[in-house]
Amino acid sequence: MSAPLEGTVLERDGATYRVAVGGGEVRAVLRKKAKRGEERVVVGDDVALEPEAQGGLHAIVSVQPRRSLLERRVPEGRGARPVVANADRVAVVTAPRDPLPVLQLLDRLLVVAAVNEIEAEVVVNKADLDPEGAAALATRFGRAGYVVRQTSAKRGIGVDDFRADLAGRVTVVTGPSGVGKSSLLNAIQPGLALRTQEVSARVGRGRHTTVGALMVPLVAGGYIVDTPGFSEVGLWGVAPRELARCFPEFVPLLEQCRFADCTHLREPGCRVLAAVQAGSVSADRHESYVVLAAELEAEPEAWE
């Protein structure tokens, strides 16, 4: 009996999966043994496959341990739903306008990456629409410690540099709807034909065009993962006391606070609060921390 094929899940389509193997692709379904596993098979999973006796569809017989996992909250319920496995980086895409940036949402997405121990960067797309606004966003996130890129899918600004940096990695592209994620990915690799749609003039927000995570092999090596626009992204599995370590600009200050159990919310002698007052840490970044800390404190324990 030949050894099982090894592949990477590119997309789920109902009960079947599109899986990259060698230089091509196959379609596969979960074998009953794999279905009984505790983990749901998602885009990015490395799997072992066997051909069915009748030919045609392959069978996913096992899933390899994951290096990382990005999750989103189950709608109207407790818990999380896995979205992408084995990502090396999260690229959070925003725009200076059309739609206007929602800073707390962007900060939340960056924290989600940090919680899952995935490297993150910020991409300011549509930079040509408002150069001053794009520069202000780049300054804000650059001061916080993130790599920031300014791009324009329409004009080709920054596209070549972004494409070169994607090679050899698995990069999840996420961010609010309407900021041009799919258009940017189409510019990175012409021919992808990912679905795009104009920003709704009535509500000033993007319309959802990507209905499920889609992993795309890059000609130069590596993969990009296009994800649905997240209107709500939550945090799971992180203790409130560890949240501060998910803000890169806080980290050098944490050991300098007067109290070892400082929450960086109101305590005297807090170096983070002092840095906010001095202007070396952005007040709106700290406000995002306050909102997320309150959310974590309010979450029920697993046994409740």
Coordinates of C-alpha atoms in Angstrom, one line a residue:
M1 CA 0.0 0.0 0.0
S2 CA 1.4 3.4 -1.0
A3 CA 2.0 6.1 1.5
P4 CA -0.8 8.7 1.8
L5 CA -0.4 11.9 -0.1
E6 CA 0.4 15.1 1.8
G7 CA -1.4 18.3 1.0
T8 CA -2.6 21.7 2.2
V9 CA -6.3 22.6 2.4
L10 CA -6.9 25.6 0.1
E11 CA -10.7 26.0 0.4
R12 CA -13.8 24.3 1.8
D13 CA -16.8 24.0 -0.4
G14 CA -19.7 22.4 1.5
A15 CA -18.6 18.8 2.4
T16 CA -15.6 18.8 0.0
Y17 CA -12.2 20.4 0.2
R18 CA -9.8 21.7 -2.4
V19 CA -6.3 20.5 -1.5
A20 CA -2.9 21.4 -3.0
V21 CA -0.7 18.4 -3.5
G22 CA 2.7 18.5 -5.2
G23 CA 2.2 20.6 -8.4
G24 CA -1.5 20.2 -8.6
E25 CA -4.8 20.0 -6.7
V26 CA -7.3 17.3 -5.7
R27 CA -10.8 17.4 -4.2
A28 CA -11.3 15.5 -1.0
V29 CA -13.8 14.6 1.6
L30 CA -13.3 13.7 5.3
R31 CA -13.1 10.0 6.0
K32 CA -15.3 8.9 8.9
K33 CA -12.2 8.4 11.1
A34 CA -11.1 12.0 10.5
K35 CA -14.7 13.2 11.1
R36 CA -14.5 11.8 14.6
G37 CA -11.5 14.0 15.4
E38 CA -12.0 16.9 17.8
E39 CA -10.6 19.5 15.4
R40 CA -12.5 20.9 12.5
V41 CA -10.5 20.8 9.2
V42 CA -9.9 24.4 8.0
V43 CA -8.0 26.3 5.3
G44 CA -4.3 26.0 5.9
D45 CA -4.4 22.6 7.5
D46 CA -1.7 20.1 6.4
V47 CA -3.5 16.8 5.8
A48 CA -2.8 13.2 4.7
L49 CA -4.9 11.9 1.9
E50 CA -5.8 8.6 0.3
P51 CA -7.6 8.0 -3.0
E52 CA -10.9 6.3 -2.7
A53 CA -11.2 2.8 -4.3
Q54 CA -13.6 4.1 -6.9
G55 CA -11.3 6.9 -7.9
G56 CA -12.4 10.5 -8.1
L57 CA -12.5 12.2 -4.7
H58 CA -9.6 11.6 -2.3
A59 CA -10.2 11.1 1.5
I60 CA -8.6 13.2 4.2
V61 CA -7.5 10.6 6.7
S62 CA -5.6 12.7 9.2
V63 CA -4.6 16.3 10.1
Q64 CA -1.1 17.3 11.1
P65 CA -0.5 19.4 14.3
R66 CA -1.0 23.1 13.7
R67 CA 1.7 25.8 14.1
S68 CA -1.0 28.4 14.7
L69 CA -4.7 29.0 14.5
L70 CA -6.8 32.1 13.8
E71 CA -10.4 31.9 15.1
R72 CA -13.6 34.0 15.1
R73 CA -16.5 33.9 17.4
V74 CA -19.4 31.6 16.8
P75 CA -22.4 33.9 16.0
E76 CA -24.9 34.2 18.9
G77 CA -23.0 31.7 21.0
R78 CA -20.1 31.0 23.2
G79 CA -16.9 29.7 21.8
A80 CA -14.8 30.2 18.7
R81 CA -14.7 28.9 15.1
P82 CA -11.4 28.1 13.5
V83 CA -10.8 30.0 10.3
V84 CA -7.2 29.5 9.2
A85 CA -4.5 27.2 10.4
N86 CA -0.7 27.4 10.1
A87 CA -0.5 31.1 9.2
D88 CA 2.9 32.8 9.6
R89 CA 1.6 36.4 9.5
V90 CA -1.6 38.5 9.6
A91 CA -1.8 41.5 7.3
V92 CA -4.4 43.9 8.7
V93 CA -5.6 46.1 5.8
T94 CA -7.3 49.4 6.3
A95 CA -7.8 52.6 4.3
P96 CA -7.7 56.3 5.1
R97 CA -11.2 56.8 3.8
D98 CA -14.0 55.0 1.7
P99 CA -14.5 53.6 4.3
L100 CA -13.0 55.6 7.2
P101 CA -10.8 53.5 9.5
V102 CA -12.2 52.1 12.7
L103 CA -9.1 52.2 14.9
Q104 CA -10.5 50.0 17.7
L105 CA -11.4 47.3 15.2
L106 CA -7.9 47.4 13.7
D107 CA -6.3 47.2 17.1
R108 CA -8.5 44.3 18.0
L109 CA -7.4 42.4 14.9
L110 CA -3.8 43.0 15.7
V111 CA -4.3 41.8 19.3
V112 CA -6.0 38.6 17.9
A113 CA -2.9 37.9 15.9
A114 CA -0.7 38.5 19.0
V115 CA -2.9 36.3 21.2
N116 CA -2.4 33.5 18.7
E117 CA 1.3 34.2 18.5
I118 CA 1.2 35.2 14.8
E119 CA 3.3 38.1 13.5
A120 CA 1.2 41.1 12.3
E121 CA 1.6 44.1 10.1
V122 CA -0.6 46.9 8.8
V123 CA -1.3 47.7 5.2
V124 CA -2.8 51.1 4.5
N125 CA -4.5 50.6 1.1
K126 CA -6.1 53.3 -1.0
A127 CA -3.3 55.5 0.2
D128 CA -3.7 57.7 -3.0
L129 CA -7.2 58.7 -1.9
D130 CA -5.9 60.6 1.1
P131 CA -2.1 60.8 1.4
E132 CA -2.2 62.8 4.7
G133 CA -4.7 60.4 6.3
A134 CA -2.6 57.4 5.1
A135 CA 0.5 59.0 6.6
A136 CA -1.2 59.6 9.9
L137 CA -2.3 55.9 10.0
A138 CA 1.3 54.8 9.2
T139 CA 2.7 57.0 11.9
R140 CA 0.2 55.7 14.5
F141 CA 0.8 52.0 13.9
G142 CA 4.6 52.5 13.2
R143 CA 5.0 54.1 16.6
A144 CA 3.2 51.1 18.2
G145 CA 5.9 48.8 16.7
Y146 CA 4.2 47.4 13.6
V147 CA 5.6 47.2 10.1
V148 CA 3.4 49.4 8.0
R149 CA 2.9 49.5 4.2
Q150 CA 1.1 52.1 2.1
T151 CA -0.4 50.7 -1.0
S152 CA -2.9 51.5 -3.8
A153 CA -4.2 48.5 -5.7
K154 CA -5.7 50.8 -8.3
R155 CA -2.4 52.7 -9.0
G156 CA 0.1 50.0 -8.2
I157 CA 1.7 51.9 -5.3
G158 CA 3.6 49.6 -3.0
V159 CA 2.3 46.4 -4.7
D160 CA 5.7 45.1 -5.8
D161 CA 7.3 45.4 -2.4
F162 CA 4.3 43.7 -0.8
R163 CA 4.4 40.9 -3.3
A164 CA 8.1 40.3 -2.6
D165 CA 7.5 40.2 1.1
L166 CA 4.7 37.6 0.8
A167 CA 7.0 35.1 -0.9
G168 CA 7.6 31.9 1.1
R169 CA 5.1 32.7 3.9
V170 CA 1.4 32.0 4.6
T171 CA -0.1 35.4 5.1
V172 CA -3.7 36.0 6.2
V173 CA -5.2 39.2 4.8
T174 CA -7.9 40.6 7.0
G175 CA -9.5 43.9 7.9
P176 CA -12.8 45.7 7.5
S177 CA -15.0 45.2 4.4
G178 CA -14.5 47.7 1.7
V179 CA -10.8 48.6 2.2
G180 CA -9.8 46.8 -1.0
K181 CA -8.4 43.5 0.3
S182 CA -9.5 41.5 -2.7
S183 CA -8.5 44.2 -5.2
L184 CA -5.0 44.3 -3.5
L185 CA -4.7 40.5 -3.8
N186 CA -5.7 40.7 -7.4
A187 CA -3.0 43.3 -8.0
I188 CA -0.4 41.1 -6.2
Q189 CA -1.1 38.2 -8.5
P190 CA -3.1 39.1 -11.7
G191 CA -5.6 36.5 -12.7
L192 CA -6.8 35.6 -9.3
A193 CA -10.2 37.2 -10.1
L194 CA -11.2 37.5 -6.5
R195 CA -14.6 39.0 -6.0
T196 CA -14.7 42.7 -5.4
Q197 CA -17.5 45.2 -4.8
E198 CA -17.7 48.9 -4.4
V199 CA -18.3 50.5 -1.0
S200 CA -22.0 51.0 -0.2
A201 CA -22.8 54.7 -0.7
R202 CA -25.8 54.5 1.6
V203 CA -24.0 53.2 4.7
G204 CA -20.3 54.0 3.8
R205 CA -19.2 50.4 4.6
G206 CA -17.9 47.7 2.4
R207 CA -20.2 44.9 1.3
H208 CA -19.1 41.4 2.1
T209 CA -17.8 39.7 -1.1
T210 CA -15.7 36.8 0.3
V211 CA -17.9 34.2 1.9
G212 CA -15.2 31.8 3.2
A213 CA -11.5 31.7 3.7
L214 CA -9.6 31.1 0.5
M215 CA -5.9 30.1 0.4
V216 CA -4.1 31.0 -2.9
P217 CA -0.7 29.6 -3.9
L218 CA 1.7 32.4 -5.0
V219 CA 3.8 32.1 -8.1
A220 CA 6.8 33.3 -6.1
G221 CA 6.1 30.7 -3.4
G222 CA 4.0 30.9 -0.3
Y223 CA 0.3 31.5 0.1
I224 CA -2.1 34.3 0.7
V225 CA -5.3 33.7 2.5
D226 CA -8.4 35.9 1.7
T227 CA -10.9 36.0 4.6
P228 CA -14.4 37.2 5.1
G229 CA -14.7 40.8 6.4
F230 CA -14.9 40.6 10.2
S231 CA -17.6 42.8 11.7
E232 CA -16.9 41.4 15.1
V233 CA -13.7 39.7 16.2
G234 CA -13.3 38.4 19.8
L235 CA -10.5 37.3 22.0
W236 CA -10.4 33.9 23.6
G237 CA -7.9 32.0 25.8
V238 CA -6.0 35.1 27.0
A239 CA -5.9 36.1 30.7
P240 CA -6.7 39.8 31.2
R241 CA -3.3 40.3 32.8
E242 CA -1.6 39.1 29.6
L243 CA -3.5 41.5 27.3
A244 CA -0.9 44.2 27.8
R245 CA 1.8 42.0 26.2
C246 CA -0.3 42.0 23.0
F247 CA 0.4 45.8 22.6
P248 CA 4.1 46.0 21.4
E249 CA 4.6 49.5 22.6
F250 CA 3.6 48.5 26.2
V251 CA 6.0 45.6 26.5
P252 CA 9.2 47.6 27.4
L253 CA 7.3 49.4 30.1
L254 CA 5.5 46.6 31.9
E255 CA 8.4 45.6 34.2
Q256 CA 8.8 49.2 35.3
C257 CA 5.4 49.7 36.9
R258 CA 5.3 50.3 40.7
F259 CA 3.1 47.3 41.3
A260 CA 3.8 43.8 39.8
D261 CA 0.1 43.2 39.3
C262 CA -0.5 46.6 37.6
T263 CA -3.5 46.5 35.2
H264 CA -2.4 49.7 33.4
L265 CA -5.8 51.1 33.9
R266 CA -5.7 53.4 37.0
E267 CA -2.8 52.4 39.3
P268 CA -0.3 55.0 40.6
G269 CA 3.2 54.5 39.3
C270 CA 2.0 52.9 36.1
R271 CA 4.6 53.5 33.4
V272 CA 2.1 52.8 30.6
L273 CA -0.2 55.5 31.9
A274 CA 2.8 57.8 32.3
A275 CA 3.8 57.2 28.7
V276 CA 0.2 58.0 27.5
Q277 CA 0.3 61.2 29.4
A278 CA 3.7 62.1 28.0
G279 CA 2.5 61.3 24.5
S280 CA 5.0 58.5 23.7
V281 CA 2.1 56.0 23.7
S282 CA -1.0 56.9 21.7
A283 CA -4.0 57.7 23.9
D284 CA -6.3 56.0 21.4
R285 CA -4.2 52.8 21.5
H286 CA -4.5 52.8 25.2
E287 CA -8.3 53.3 24.9
S288 CA -8.4 50.2 22.7
Y289 CA -6.6 48.4 25.5
V290 CA -9.1 49.6 28.0
V291 CA -12.1 48.4 25.9
L292 CA -10.5 45.0 25.3
A293 CA -9.6 44.6 29.0
A294 CA -13.2 45.3 30.0
E295 CA -14.4 42.7 27.5
L296 CA -12.1 40.1 28.8
E297 CA -13.0 40.8 32.4
A298 CA -16.7 40.4 31.5
E299 CA -16.3 37.1 29.7
P300 CA -17.7 34.1 31.6
E301 CA -15.4 31.4 32.8
A302 CA -15.4 28.2 30.8
W303 CA -17.4 26.4 33.6
E304 CA -20.1 29.1 33.9

